XYZ file of C-alpha atoms in Angstrom:
605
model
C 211.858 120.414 154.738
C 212.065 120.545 150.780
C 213.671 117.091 149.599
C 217.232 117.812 148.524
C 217.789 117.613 144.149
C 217.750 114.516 142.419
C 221.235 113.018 141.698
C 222.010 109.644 139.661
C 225.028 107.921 138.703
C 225.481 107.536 135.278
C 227.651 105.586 132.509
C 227.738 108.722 130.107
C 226.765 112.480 130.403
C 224.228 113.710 128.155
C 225.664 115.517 125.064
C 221.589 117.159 123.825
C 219.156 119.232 125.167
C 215.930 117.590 126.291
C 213.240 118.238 128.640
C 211.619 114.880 129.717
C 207.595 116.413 128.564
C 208.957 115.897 124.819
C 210.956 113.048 124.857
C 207.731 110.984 126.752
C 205.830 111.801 123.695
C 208.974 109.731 121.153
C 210.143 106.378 121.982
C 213.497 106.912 120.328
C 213.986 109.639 122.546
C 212.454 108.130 125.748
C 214.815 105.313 125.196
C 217.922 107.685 125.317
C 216.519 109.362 128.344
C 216.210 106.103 130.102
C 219.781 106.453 130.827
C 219.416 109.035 132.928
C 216.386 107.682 135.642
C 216.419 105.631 138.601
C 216.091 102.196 138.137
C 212.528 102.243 139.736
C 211.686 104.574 136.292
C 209.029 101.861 134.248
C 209.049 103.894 131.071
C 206.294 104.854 129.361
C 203.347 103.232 132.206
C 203.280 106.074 134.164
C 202.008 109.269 133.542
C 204.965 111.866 132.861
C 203.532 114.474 135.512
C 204.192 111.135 138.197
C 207.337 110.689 136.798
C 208.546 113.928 137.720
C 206.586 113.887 141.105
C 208.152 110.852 142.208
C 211.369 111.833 141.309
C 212.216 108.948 138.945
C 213.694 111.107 136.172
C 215.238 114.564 135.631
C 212.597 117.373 133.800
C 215.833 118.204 131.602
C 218.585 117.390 130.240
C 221.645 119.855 129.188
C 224.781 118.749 126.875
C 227.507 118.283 129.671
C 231.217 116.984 130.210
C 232.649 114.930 132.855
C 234.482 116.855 135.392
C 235.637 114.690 139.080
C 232.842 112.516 138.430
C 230.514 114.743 137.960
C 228.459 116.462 134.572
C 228.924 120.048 134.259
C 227.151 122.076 131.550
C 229.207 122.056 128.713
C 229.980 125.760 128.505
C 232.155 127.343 125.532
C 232.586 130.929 124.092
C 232.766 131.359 120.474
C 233.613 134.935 119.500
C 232.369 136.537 123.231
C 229.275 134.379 122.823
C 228.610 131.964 125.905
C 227.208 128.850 124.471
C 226.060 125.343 125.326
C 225.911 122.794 123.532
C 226.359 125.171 120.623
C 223.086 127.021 121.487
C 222.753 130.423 123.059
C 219.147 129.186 124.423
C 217.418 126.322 126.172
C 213.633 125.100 127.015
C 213.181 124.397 130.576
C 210.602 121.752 130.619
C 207.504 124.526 131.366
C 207.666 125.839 127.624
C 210.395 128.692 128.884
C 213.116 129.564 126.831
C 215.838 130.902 128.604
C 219.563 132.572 128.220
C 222.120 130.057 128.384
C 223.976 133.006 131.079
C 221.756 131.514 133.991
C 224.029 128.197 133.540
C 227.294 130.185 134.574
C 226.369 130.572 138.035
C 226.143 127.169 138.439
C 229.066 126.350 136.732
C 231.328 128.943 138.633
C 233.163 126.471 140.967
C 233.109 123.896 138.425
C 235.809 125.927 136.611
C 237.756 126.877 139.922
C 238.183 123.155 139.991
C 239.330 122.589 136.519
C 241.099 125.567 136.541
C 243.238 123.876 139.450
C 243.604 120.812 138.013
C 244.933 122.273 135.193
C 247.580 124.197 137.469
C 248.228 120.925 139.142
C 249.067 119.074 136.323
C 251.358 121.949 134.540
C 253.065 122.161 138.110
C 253.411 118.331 138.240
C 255.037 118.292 134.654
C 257.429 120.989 135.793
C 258.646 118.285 138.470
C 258.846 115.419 136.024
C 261.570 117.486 133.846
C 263.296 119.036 136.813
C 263.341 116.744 139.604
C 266.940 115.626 138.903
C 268.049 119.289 139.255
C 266.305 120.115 142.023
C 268.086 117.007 144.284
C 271.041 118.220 142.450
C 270.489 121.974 144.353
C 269.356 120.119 147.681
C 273.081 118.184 147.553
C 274.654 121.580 147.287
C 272.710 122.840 150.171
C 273.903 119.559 152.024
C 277.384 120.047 151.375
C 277.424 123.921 152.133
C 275.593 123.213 155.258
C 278.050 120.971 156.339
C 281.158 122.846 155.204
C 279.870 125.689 157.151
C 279.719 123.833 160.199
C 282.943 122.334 159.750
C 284.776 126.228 159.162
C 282.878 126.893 162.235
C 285.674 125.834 164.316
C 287.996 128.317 162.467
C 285.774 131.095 161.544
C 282.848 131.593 164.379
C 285.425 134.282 166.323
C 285.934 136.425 162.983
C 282.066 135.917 162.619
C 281.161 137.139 165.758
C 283.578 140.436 166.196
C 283.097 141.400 162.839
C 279.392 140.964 163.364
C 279.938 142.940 167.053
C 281.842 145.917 165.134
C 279.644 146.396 162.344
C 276.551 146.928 164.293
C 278.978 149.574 166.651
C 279.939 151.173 163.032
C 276.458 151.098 162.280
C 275.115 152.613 164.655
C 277.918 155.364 164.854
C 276.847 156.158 161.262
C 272.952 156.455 162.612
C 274.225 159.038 165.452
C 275.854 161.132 162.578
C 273.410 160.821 160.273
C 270.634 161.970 163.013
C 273.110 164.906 164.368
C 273.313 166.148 160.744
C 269.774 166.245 159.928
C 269.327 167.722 162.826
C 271.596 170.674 162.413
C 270.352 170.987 158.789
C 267.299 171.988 160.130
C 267.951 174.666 162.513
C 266.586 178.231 161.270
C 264.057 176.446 158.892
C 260.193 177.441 159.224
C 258.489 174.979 161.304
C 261.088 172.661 162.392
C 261.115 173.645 166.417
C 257.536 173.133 166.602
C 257.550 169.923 169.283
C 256.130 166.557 169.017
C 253.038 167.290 172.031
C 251.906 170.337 169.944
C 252.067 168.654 166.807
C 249.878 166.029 167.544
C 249.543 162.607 166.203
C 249.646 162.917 162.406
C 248.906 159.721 160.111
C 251.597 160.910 157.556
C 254.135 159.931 159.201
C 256.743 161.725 157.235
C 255.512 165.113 159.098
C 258.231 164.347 161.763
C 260.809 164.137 159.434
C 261.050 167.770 159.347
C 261.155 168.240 163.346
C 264.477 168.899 165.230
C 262.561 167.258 168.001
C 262.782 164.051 166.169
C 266.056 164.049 165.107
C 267.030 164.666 168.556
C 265.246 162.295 169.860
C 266.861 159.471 167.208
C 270.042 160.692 168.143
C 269.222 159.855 171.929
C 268.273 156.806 171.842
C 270.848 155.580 169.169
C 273.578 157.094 171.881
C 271.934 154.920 174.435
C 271.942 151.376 172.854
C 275.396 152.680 171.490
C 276.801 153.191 175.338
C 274.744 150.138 176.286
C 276.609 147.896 173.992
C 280.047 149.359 174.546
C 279.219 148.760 178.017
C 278.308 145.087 177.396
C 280.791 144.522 174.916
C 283.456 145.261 178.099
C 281.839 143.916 180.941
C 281.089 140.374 178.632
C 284.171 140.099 177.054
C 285.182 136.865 178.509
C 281.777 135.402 178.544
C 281.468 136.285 174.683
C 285.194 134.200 174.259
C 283.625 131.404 176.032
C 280.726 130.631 174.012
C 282.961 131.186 170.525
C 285.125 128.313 172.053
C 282.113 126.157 172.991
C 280.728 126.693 169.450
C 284.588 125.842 168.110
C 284.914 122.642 170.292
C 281.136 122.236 169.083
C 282.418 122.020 165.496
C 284.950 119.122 167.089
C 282.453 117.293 168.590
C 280.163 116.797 165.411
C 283.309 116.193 163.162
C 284.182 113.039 165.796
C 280.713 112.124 165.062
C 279.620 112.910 161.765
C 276.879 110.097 161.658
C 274.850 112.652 164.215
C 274.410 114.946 161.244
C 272.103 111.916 159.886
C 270.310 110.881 162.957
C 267.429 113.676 162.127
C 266.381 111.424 158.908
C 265.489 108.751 161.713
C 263.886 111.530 164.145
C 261.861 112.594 160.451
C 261.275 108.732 159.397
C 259.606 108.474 163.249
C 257.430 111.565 163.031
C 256.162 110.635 159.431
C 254.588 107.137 161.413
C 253.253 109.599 164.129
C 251.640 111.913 161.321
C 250.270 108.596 159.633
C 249.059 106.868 162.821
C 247.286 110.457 163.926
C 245.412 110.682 159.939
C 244.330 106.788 159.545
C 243.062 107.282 163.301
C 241.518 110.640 162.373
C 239.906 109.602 158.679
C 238.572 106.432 160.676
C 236.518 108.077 163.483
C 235.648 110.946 160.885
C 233.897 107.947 158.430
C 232.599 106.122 161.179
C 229.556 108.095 161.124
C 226.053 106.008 159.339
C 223.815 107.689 156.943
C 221.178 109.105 158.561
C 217.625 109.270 156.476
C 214.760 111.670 157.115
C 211.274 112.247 156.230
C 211.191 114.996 153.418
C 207.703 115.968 152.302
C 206.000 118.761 149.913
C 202.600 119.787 152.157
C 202.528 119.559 155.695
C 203.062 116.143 157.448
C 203.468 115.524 160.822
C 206.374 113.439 160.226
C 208.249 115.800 158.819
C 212.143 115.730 159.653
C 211.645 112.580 161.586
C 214.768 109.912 160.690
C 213.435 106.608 159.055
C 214.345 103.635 157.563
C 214.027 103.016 154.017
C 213.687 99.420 154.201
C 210.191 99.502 156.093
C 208.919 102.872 155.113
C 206.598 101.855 152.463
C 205.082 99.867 155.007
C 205.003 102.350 158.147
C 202.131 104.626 158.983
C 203.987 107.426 157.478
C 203.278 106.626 153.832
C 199.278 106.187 155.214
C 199.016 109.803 156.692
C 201.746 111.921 154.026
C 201.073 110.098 150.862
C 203.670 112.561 148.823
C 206.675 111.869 152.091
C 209.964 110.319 150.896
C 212.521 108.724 153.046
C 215.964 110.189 151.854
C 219.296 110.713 152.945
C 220.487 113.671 154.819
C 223.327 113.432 156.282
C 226.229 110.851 157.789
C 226.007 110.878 161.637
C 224.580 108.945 164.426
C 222.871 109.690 167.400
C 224.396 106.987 170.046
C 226.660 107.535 172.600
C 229.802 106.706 170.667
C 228.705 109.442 167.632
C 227.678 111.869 170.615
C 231.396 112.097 172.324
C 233.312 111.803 168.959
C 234.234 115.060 169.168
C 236.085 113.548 172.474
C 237.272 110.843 171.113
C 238.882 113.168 168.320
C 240.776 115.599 171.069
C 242.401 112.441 172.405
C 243.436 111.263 169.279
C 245.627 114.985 169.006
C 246.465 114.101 172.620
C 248.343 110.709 171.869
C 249.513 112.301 168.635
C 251.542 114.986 170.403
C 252.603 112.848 173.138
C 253.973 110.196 170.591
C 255.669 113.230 168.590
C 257.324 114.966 171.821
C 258.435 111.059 172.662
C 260.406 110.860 169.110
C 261.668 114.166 169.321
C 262.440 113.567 172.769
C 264.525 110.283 171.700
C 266.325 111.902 169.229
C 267.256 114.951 171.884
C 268.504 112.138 174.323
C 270.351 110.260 171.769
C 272.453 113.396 170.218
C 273.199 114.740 174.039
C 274.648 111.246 175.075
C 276.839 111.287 172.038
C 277.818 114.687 172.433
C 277.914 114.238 176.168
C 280.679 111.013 175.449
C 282.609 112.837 173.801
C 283.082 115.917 176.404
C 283.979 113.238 179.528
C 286.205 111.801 177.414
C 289.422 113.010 178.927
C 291.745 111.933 175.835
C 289.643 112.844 173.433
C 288.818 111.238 170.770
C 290.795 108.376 171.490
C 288.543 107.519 175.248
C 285.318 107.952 173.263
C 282.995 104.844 172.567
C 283.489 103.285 169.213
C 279.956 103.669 168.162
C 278.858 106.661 170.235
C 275.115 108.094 168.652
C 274.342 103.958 168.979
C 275.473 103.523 172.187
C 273.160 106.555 173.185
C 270.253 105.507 171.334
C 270.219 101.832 172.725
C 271.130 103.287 176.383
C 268.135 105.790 176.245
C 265.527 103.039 174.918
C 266.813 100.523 177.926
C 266.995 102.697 180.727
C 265.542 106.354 179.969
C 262.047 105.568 178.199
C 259.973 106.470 181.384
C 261.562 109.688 181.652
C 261.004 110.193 177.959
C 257.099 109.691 178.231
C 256.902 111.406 181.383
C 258.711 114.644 179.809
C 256.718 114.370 176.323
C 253.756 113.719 179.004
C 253.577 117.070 179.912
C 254.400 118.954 176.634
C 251.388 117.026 175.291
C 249.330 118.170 177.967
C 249.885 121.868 177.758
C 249.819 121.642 173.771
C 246.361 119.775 173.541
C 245.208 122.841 176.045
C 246.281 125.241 173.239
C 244.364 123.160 170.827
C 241.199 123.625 172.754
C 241.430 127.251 173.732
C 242.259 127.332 169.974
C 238.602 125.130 169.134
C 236.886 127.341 171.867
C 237.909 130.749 170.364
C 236.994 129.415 166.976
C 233.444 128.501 168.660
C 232.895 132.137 170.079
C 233.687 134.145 167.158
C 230.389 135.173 166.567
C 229.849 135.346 170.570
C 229.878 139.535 171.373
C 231.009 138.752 175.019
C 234.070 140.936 174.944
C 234.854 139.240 178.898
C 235.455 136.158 177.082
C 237.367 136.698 173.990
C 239.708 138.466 176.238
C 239.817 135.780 178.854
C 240.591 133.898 175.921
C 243.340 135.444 174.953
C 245.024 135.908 177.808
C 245.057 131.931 178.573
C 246.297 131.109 175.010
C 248.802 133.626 175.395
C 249.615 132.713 179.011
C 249.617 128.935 177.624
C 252.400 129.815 174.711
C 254.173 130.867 177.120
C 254.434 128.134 179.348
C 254.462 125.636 176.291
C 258.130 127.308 175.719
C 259.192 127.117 179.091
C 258.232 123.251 179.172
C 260.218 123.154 175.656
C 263.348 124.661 177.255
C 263.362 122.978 180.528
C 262.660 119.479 178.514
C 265.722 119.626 176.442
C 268.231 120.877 179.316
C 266.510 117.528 181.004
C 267.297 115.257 178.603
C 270.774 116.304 178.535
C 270.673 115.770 182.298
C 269.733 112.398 181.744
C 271.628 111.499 179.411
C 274.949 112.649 180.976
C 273.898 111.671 185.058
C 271.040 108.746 184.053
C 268.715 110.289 186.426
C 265.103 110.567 186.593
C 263.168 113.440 185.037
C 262.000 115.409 187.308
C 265.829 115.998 189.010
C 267.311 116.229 185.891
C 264.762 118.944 185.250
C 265.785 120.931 188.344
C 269.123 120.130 188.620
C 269.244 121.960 185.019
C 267.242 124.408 185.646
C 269.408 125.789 188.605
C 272.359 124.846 187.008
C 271.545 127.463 185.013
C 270.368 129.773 186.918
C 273.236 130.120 188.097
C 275.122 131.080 185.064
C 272.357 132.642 183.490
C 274.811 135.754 182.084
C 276.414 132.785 180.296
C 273.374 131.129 179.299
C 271.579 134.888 177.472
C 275.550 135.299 175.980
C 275.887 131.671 174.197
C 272.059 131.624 173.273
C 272.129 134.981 171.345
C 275.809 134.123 169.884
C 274.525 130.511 168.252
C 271.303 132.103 167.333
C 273.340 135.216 165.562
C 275.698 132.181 163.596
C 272.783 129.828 162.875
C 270.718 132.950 161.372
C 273.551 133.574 159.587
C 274.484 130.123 158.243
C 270.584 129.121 157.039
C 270.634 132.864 154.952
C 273.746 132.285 153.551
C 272.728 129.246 152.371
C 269.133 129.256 151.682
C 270.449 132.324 149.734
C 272.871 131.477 147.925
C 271.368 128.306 146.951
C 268.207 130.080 146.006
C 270.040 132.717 143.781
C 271.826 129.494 142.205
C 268.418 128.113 141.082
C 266.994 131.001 140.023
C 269.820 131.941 137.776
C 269.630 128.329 136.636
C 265.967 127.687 135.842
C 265.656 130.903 134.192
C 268.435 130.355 131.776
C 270.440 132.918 133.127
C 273.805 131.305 133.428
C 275.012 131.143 129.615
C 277.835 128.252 129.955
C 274.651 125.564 131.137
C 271.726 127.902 129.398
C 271.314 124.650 127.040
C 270.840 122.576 129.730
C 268.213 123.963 132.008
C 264.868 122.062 131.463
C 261.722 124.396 129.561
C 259.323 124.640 132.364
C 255.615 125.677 132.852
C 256.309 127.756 136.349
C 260.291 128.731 136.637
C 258.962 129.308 140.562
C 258.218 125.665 141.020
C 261.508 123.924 141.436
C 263.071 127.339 142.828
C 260.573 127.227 145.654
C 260.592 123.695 146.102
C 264.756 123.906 146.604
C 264.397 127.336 148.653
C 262.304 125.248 151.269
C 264.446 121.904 150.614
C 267.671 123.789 151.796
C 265.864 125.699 154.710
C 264.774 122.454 156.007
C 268.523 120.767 155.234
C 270.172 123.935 156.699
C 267.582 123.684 159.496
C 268.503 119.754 160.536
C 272.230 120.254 160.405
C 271.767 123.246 162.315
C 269.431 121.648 165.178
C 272.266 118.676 165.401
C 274.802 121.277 166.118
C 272.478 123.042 168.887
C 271.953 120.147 170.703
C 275.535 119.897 170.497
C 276.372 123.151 171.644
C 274.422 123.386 174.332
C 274.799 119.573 175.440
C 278.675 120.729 175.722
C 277.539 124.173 177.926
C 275.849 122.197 179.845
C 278.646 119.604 180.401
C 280.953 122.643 180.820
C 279.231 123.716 183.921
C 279.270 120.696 185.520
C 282.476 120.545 184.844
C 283.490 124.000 186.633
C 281.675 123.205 189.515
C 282.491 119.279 190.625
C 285.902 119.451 189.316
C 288.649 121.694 191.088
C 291.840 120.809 188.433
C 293.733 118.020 191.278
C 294.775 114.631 189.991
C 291.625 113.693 191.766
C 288.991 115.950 190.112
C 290.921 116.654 186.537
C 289.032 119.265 184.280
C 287.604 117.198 181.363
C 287.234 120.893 178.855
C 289.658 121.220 175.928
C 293.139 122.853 176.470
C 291.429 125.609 174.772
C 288.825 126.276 177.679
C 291.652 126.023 180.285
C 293.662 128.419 178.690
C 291.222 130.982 178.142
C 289.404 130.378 182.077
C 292.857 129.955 183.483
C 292.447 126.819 184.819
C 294.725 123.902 184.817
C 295.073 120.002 185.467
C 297.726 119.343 188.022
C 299.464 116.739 187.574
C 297.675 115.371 184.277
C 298.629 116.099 181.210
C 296.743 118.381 178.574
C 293.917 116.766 176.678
């Protein structure tokens, strides 16, 4: 192999053209070029051709700027005219002279870089002038988050029905507006020719002038119209039921507001995951040695051997390949440790997901044995712990770790599979073996899959535990058949909290966002004064457009766990307890009133 290009560290790049033929024949200029040889270069005692041979100098030199610690021609246009050094022309050391053009090639990523840094450092002033304002906007998104959850418990019912009737009114209006498009074109040239004879057609605005179309819009829209009427009759109850777990939801997390901070301790955890995963991953990535080879001009038998440039002068090599060098190539290894890093690097993602699922896992324990507290508490708030999220979080550390590993245990598993079907697809991408990229695909999607099952069936365990204390694996079935066997209730309160959550993170994120745009771009003329002059107005908007989703988001996955931690609760409840002074229902009034159930002879929580 050809011996990769000289490179030197130097105190100062060269600011003048110079090829090292002419500056051997001046001292004064052999002096300056001194600067820029190894520090085996003897001057003037060796012949110039030698020099060059062995690599102790560059042939030339070209004026250059510093640029992440590296000299990159200096290159400048001065009325359309590329120039170095202000010359248009250079000599390359064999008497050449050539265009100053063939530089740019070379230079071509040099200015992607500096061209980024520049954007980096306009982007970081923009957050120097407008930081204050943008945790201003990520206070407002706190505070509407939390005011939405709070008119939860008086609004979620209004939410939902109006939500309910305007897709029915929409809908109606798609029925009419397909009925009347279709009438409009009856007796026009070419509109009863039918969708088989037509054909596909890439212009998809072709069926737009078919009464077969329109007819069959109007169909289907009078299906899912009848369909949801239907549901919307049959579910009526069910739909009542989850709007009063989501109110009594609301309750819950107002009785323990200091839930709505716990995430910042799930986040805090995670961060020492993500940093335990990188130091682990940056150390086995470095802990490779520099490898050196034999690199040669004419043929050598040698030739990409490894060596050792302590004792190469002195080895046989030097004897038989008089013109072989011993230079780096590469960092690596060839032992067993550097063979199976690779290995080594999968488990590291192993422990890293294992110890992630285990925080996240804690934090899902911790919110359902608050929640969990306050639904058995019969007078409520008043037989609640004093200190309920801390009570949780020291009961699930003492007694409920094991089932916390054993949970995360198996999440990690099936997510470091996905990670190398994930490497192995990567591998075979230039692989033509169709039987394998589909196999391939159907165990990554098969694996998604189950990695959401395990997701679901985790956190409906933890809230098994930490309401019953049991181990993992019954918790696990005992929720899964739980429900099961109110899975009409289950698909009715999922798609209800996922319709109000949507609905709460865009009105937020939204209205937050429009706030910050209006802002930064001096929109708004009573504070138009005070909005800070910025490089990038998109900076700080994006930056508090992602800072409220992720807000919006945390409040939002406290309330979940709340929600369904009290569904859960509310099952249990319907099935061991029968309303006697024995087995009292522990629900809200609410719940009784609207399942018809009541407490004999206890009075109403």
């Amino acid at each position: 192999p050809r011996p990769p290009p000289l490179q030197i560290c130097v105190s100062k790049c060269p600011d003048r053209y110079m090829t090292y033929m002419t500056a051997s024949g001046s001292p004064a200029s052999l002096e300056y070029y001194r600067n820029f040889c190894t520090p085996e270069y003897k001057g003037s005692q060796k012949a110039p051709l030698l020099v060059l041979k062995d690599k102790e100098c560059p042939a030339m030199l070209i004026p250059s700027t510093p640029l992440a610690r590296r000299c990159f021609p200096a290159i400048q246009a001065k009325k359309g005219v590329i120039m170095v050094g202000n010359k248009t022309t250079y000599e390359d050391g064999w008497g050449n002279q050539r265009n100053v053009t063939e530089l740019l090639e070379g230079a071509k990523k040099a200015n992607v870089v500096l061209e980024t840094r520049q954007l980096a450092m306009k982007i970081f002033e923009d957050y120097t002038v407008s930081w204050y304002w943008i945790i201003i906007g990520l206070v407002i998104a706190m505070v509407a988050s939390l005011i939405f959850i709070v008119l939860l418990r008086f609004l979620a019912g209004i939410m939902v029905w109006v939500m309910i009737v305007m897709v029915i009114l929409v809908l109606g209006y798609g029925i009419f507006h397909c009925y009347m498009e279709y009438a409009k074109l009856k007796g026009e040239a070419g509109s009863d020719v039918s969708l088989t004879d037509l054909g596909f057609q890439t212009d998809l605005r072709v069926y737009l002038h078919l009464r077969q179309t329109w007819l069959a819009f109007l169909i289907i829209l009078c299906v899912l119209e009848l369909v949801i009427v239907l549901l919307l009759i049959f579910l009526r109850k069910r739909i009542l039921i989850a709007i009063a777990l989501i109110k009594e939801a609301s309750r819950a997390v107002g009785h323990v507001m200091s839930s709505l901070l716990f995430p910042l301790c799930t986040f805090f955890l995670l961060c020492l995951c993500i940093a335990y995963w990188a130091s682990t991953a940056v150390f086995l990535s470095t802990s490779n040695e520099a490898v050196y080879k034999v690199f040669n001009e004419s043929a050598c038998p040698f030739s990409g051997q490894t060596c050792k440039p302590e004792t190469f002068n002195t080895s046989n090599v030097t004897k038989l390949c008089p013109d072989a060098q011993c230079l780096f190539a590469f960092y690596g290894g060839e032992t067993a440790y550097h063979k199976y890093l690779i290995v080594l690097q999968f488990f590291n993602v192993f422990m890293f997901f294992w110890l992630a699922n285990f925080v996240i896992a804690l934090g899902q324990v911790t919110l359902a044995g608050a929640f969990a507290s306050y639904y058995w508490a019969f007078k409520k708030p008043d037989d609640m712990p004093a200190f309920p999220l801390f009570s949780a979080f020291g009961r699930a550390l003492r007694y409920h770790t094991g089932s916390l590993a054993f949970g995360s245990l198996v999440l990690a598993i099936v997510q470091v599979i996905r990670v190398i079907l994930e490497y192995l697809d990567h591998r075979l991408k230039a692989a033509e073996n169709k039987f394998a990229k589909f196999l391939l695909s159907c165990l990554k999607c098969c694996f998604w899959c189950l990695e959401k099952f395990i997701k679901f069936l985790n956190r409906n365990a933890y809230i098994m535990i930490a309401i019953y204390g049991t181990n993992f694996c019954t918790s696990a079935r005992n929720a899964f058949f739980l429900l099961m066997r109110n899975i009409i209730r289950v698909a009715v309160l999922d798609k209800v909290t996922d319709f109000l959550f949507f609905l709460g993170k865009l009105l937020i994120v939204g209205s937050v966002g429009i706030l910050a745009f209006f802002f930064f771009t001096q929109r708004i003329k009573l504070v138009q004064d005070t909005a800070p002059p910025l490089n990038y107005y998109w900076v700080p908007i994006l930056t508090v457009i992602v800072g409220s989703y992720l807000i919006a988001h945390g409040f939002f996955s406290v309330y979940g766990m709340c929600v369904d931690t009290l569904f859960l609760c509310f099952l249990e409840d319907l099935e061991r307890n029968d309303g006697s002074a024995e087995k009292p229902y522990f629900m809200s009034q609410n719940l009784r009133k609207l399942l018809k159930k009541t407490n004999k002879g206890q009075p109403d929580a």
